[in-house]
Amino acid sequence: MGWWERTAGWLGVALAGYGLALSPLLRVQQVEVRPWPGQPAGTLPAAVKEDLLARASFAFGEPLLAVEAGRLAQAAASLPYVARVRVRRVLPGTLAVEVQPRQAVAQLAYGSAFVEVDGQGRVLGPALHAAGSLPLLTGVLGPGEAVTAGEPGPLPVVAAAMAAAAAGPVLGERLSQVHVEGETGQLMLFLSDGSRVVWGEGGEKALQEEFHRERARLLARIWPRLSQGQAFQADLSDPGRAVWSVQPGPQPSGR
């Protein structure tokens, strides 16, 4: 077979492949939003899923092999609730959008509504969980102070969110509030049964993950002695020495 015949053969294959790529049989018929591999179903809030599907509307009817998957991935990654995203083509006509969401750890009163934050104090946007289902951050915003979805909140918001993320695995649903004292900046945790935990000083130190890990480890060590159904007060401000007693304290009001 000569050079021309070989070239014509490869050209024919390429044209056939191009024609197949543009065939109506391989056009985008559906977009599936899936959890990130290894994550259980239901971890992605329904509102985020709906937003992703709306952003993928440009792809419907487009050739599957030619659709701009990068454009869709970039649009999805811009959502505050999305940590990672990957777009895969699944023959014959499906775009699979795999998403790892950011996990909300607390809520924050903002205006007449609530917003949610993740464990690094990143503002995720309007609350997607029912009020009271996540700890409430209070004392973290000054009068008229603003937050922006997709960006970290002011430093007190970040410190309180980090405390909620560290204490949450130990306290579970009993953690109802993380408060930042106005004058001292001290972090206080309040439980649904009236118990309270002095978490420690605020400021720059409270923006370090080790600060919160130390207190979470200390809380986990003493927790079996505190979780007997009685309200208590515990002071973890010195990570080398915990002090606690059966002494409930009042919760602050306001934010």
mmCIF file of C-alpha atoms in Angstrom, residues 109-209:
data_model
loop_
_atom_site.group_PDB
_atom_site.id
_atom_site.type_symbol
_atom_site.label_atom_id
_atom_site.label_comp_id
_atom_site.label_asym_id
_atom_site.label_seq_id
_atom_site.Cartn_x
_atom_site.Cartn_y
_atom_site.Cartn_z
ATOM 1 C CA ALA A 109 -27.151 35.528 62.032
ATOM 2 C CA TYR A 110 -26.775 38.035 59.232
ATOM 3 C CA GLY A 111 -29.413 40.677 58.717
ATOM 4 C CA SER A 112 -32.808 39.023 58.894
ATOM 5 C CA ALA A 113 -31.516 35.586 57.899
ATOM 6 C CA PHE A 114 -28.655 33.165 58.546
ATOM 7 C CA VAL A 115 -25.538 32.255 56.608
ATOM 8 C CA GLU A 116 -23.367 29.175 57.024
ATOM 9 C CA VAL A 117 -19.602 28.829 57.406
ATOM 10 C CA ASP A 118 -17.187 25.933 57.058
ATOM 11 C CA GLY A 119 -14.472 24.905 59.493
ATOM 12 C CA GLN A 120 -12.081 27.564 58.207
ATOM 13 C CA GLY A 121 -14.568 30.393 58.583
ATOM 14 C CA ARG A 122 -15.304 30.561 54.856
ATOM 15 C CA VAL A 123 -18.783 31.974 54.281
ATOM 16 C CA LEU A 124 -20.790 29.489 52.227
ATOM 17 C CA GLY A 125 -23.874 31.614 51.653
ATOM 18 C CA PRO A 126 -27.491 31.538 52.852
ATOM 19 C CA ALA A 127 -28.248 28.729 55.306
ATOM 20 C CA LEU A 128 -29.204 25.433 53.665
ATOM 21 C CA HIS A 129 -29.784 23.631 56.972
ATOM 22 C CA ALA A 130 -32.658 24.201 59.369
ATOM 23 C CA ALA A 131 -32.120 26.803 62.084
ATOM 24 C CA GLY A 132 -30.774 25.110 65.204
ATOM 25 C CA SER A 133 -29.362 22.111 63.356
ATOM 26 C CA LEU A 134 -25.873 23.667 63.451
ATOM 27 C CA PRO A 135 -24.168 25.652 66.235
ATOM 28 C CA LEU A 136 -24.796 29.386 66.178
ATOM 29 C CA LEU A 137 -21.843 31.789 66.157
ATOM 30 C CA THR A 138 -22.455 34.904 68.251
ATOM 31 C CA GLY A 139 -20.428 37.974 69.141
ATOM 32 C CA VAL A 140 -18.465 37.615 65.900
ATOM 33 C CA LEU A 141 -19.683 40.623 63.898
ATOM 34 C CA GLY A 142 -19.610 44.279 64.727
ATOM 35 C CA PRO A 143 -22.548 46.590 63.904
ATOM 36 C CA GLY A 144 -22.925 46.812 60.130
ATOM 37 C CA GLU A 145 -19.983 44.503 59.496
ATOM 38 C CA ALA A 146 -20.370 42.584 56.234
ATOM 39 C CA VAL A 147 -19.479 39.087 55.053
ATOM 40 C CA THR A 148 -19.140 37.811 51.491
ATOM 41 C CA ALA A 149 -20.050 34.350 50.241
ATOM 42 C CA GLY A 150 -16.981 32.470 49.066
ATOM 43 C CA GLU A 151 -14.577 34.395 51.305
ATOM 44 C CA PRO A 152 -13.447 33.994 54.928
ATOM 45 C CA GLY A 153 -15.360 36.079 57.440
ATOM 46 C CA PRO A 154 -13.762 38.548 59.875
ATOM 47 C CA LEU A 155 -11.220 37.069 62.291
ATOM 48 C CA PRO A 156 -13.724 36.385 65.112
ATOM 49 C CA VAL A 157 -15.873 34.423 62.633
ATOM 50 C CA VAL A 158 -12.872 32.349 61.566
ATOM 51 C CA ALA A 159 -11.803 31.624 65.169
ATOM 52 C CA ALA A 160 -15.325 30.669 66.261
ATOM 53 C CA ALA A 161 -15.841 28.467 63.196
ATOM 54 C CA MET A 162 -12.563 26.657 63.863
ATOM 55 C CA ALA A 163 -13.653 26.067 67.461
ATOM 56 C CA ALA A 164 -16.995 24.668 66.277
ATOM 57 C CA ALA A 165 -15.249 22.347 63.826
ATOM 58 C CA ALA A 166 -12.821 21.061 66.471
ATOM 59 C CA ALA A 167 -15.363 20.626 69.285
ATOM 60 C CA GLY A 168 -18.199 19.322 67.107
ATOM 61 C CA PRO A 169 -16.931 15.728 66.782
ATOM 62 C CA VAL A 170 -16.737 15.493 70.601
ATOM 63 C CA LEU A 171 -19.908 17.328 71.602
ATOM 64 C CA GLY A 172 -22.114 16.350 68.677
ATOM 65 C CA GLU A 173 -25.586 17.877 68.603
ATOM 66 C CA ARG A 174 -25.205 19.145 72.173
ATOM 67 C CA LEU A 175 -23.031 22.012 70.937
ATOM 68 C CA SER A 176 -25.497 24.836 70.380
ATOM 69 C CA GLN A 177 -23.448 28.047 70.399
ATOM 70 C CA VAL A 178 -19.919 29.405 70.055
ATOM 71 C CA HIS A 179 -19.606 32.887 71.493
ATOM 72 C CA VAL A 180 -16.777 35.416 71.257
ATOM 73 C CA GLU A 181 -16.636 37.679 74.305
ATOM 74 C CA GLY A 182 -16.596 41.288 73.193
ATOM 75 C CA GLU A 183 -13.994 42.690 75.598
ATOM 76 C CA THR A 184 -11.578 39.775 75.879
ATOM 77 C CA GLY A 185 -12.143 37.939 72.600
ATOM 78 C CA GLN A 186 -12.346 34.739 74.622
ATOM 79 C CA LEU A 187 -14.110 31.804 72.967
ATOM 80 C CA MET A 188 -16.969 30.178 74.866
ATOM 81 C CA LEU A 189 -18.908 27.056 73.928
ATOM 82 C CA PHE A 190 -22.488 26.601 75.103
ATOM 83 C CA LEU A 191 -24.341 23.300 75.114
ATOM 84 C CA SER A 192 -28.031 22.679 74.732
ATOM 85 C CA ASP A 193 -28.329 21.540 78.377
ATOM 86 C CA GLY A 194 -26.944 24.814 79.765
ATOM 87 C CA SER A 195 -23.351 23.601 80.127
ATOM 88 C CA ARG A 196 -20.539 25.825 78.994
ATOM 89 C CA VAL A 197 -16.892 25.399 78.082
ATOM 90 C CA VAL A 198 -14.253 28.120 78.252
ATOM 91 C CA TRP A 199 -12.343 27.324 75.057
ATOM 92 C CA GLY A 200 -9.617 29.911 75.446
ATOM 93 C CA GLU A 201 -8.316 33.292 74.379
ATOM 94 C CA GLY A 202 -9.108 34.782 71.000
ATOM 95 C CA GLY A 203 -6.797 36.818 68.818
ATOM 96 C CA GLU A 204 -4.187 35.550 66.384
ATOM 97 C CA LYS A 205 -3.506 32.385 68.382
ATOM 98 C CA ALA A 206 -7.113 31.285 67.909
ATOM 99 C CA LEU A 207 -6.535 31.268 64.141
ATOM 100 C CA GLN A 208 -4.077 28.373 64.453
ATOM 101 C CA GLU A 209 -5.428 24.856 64.001
#
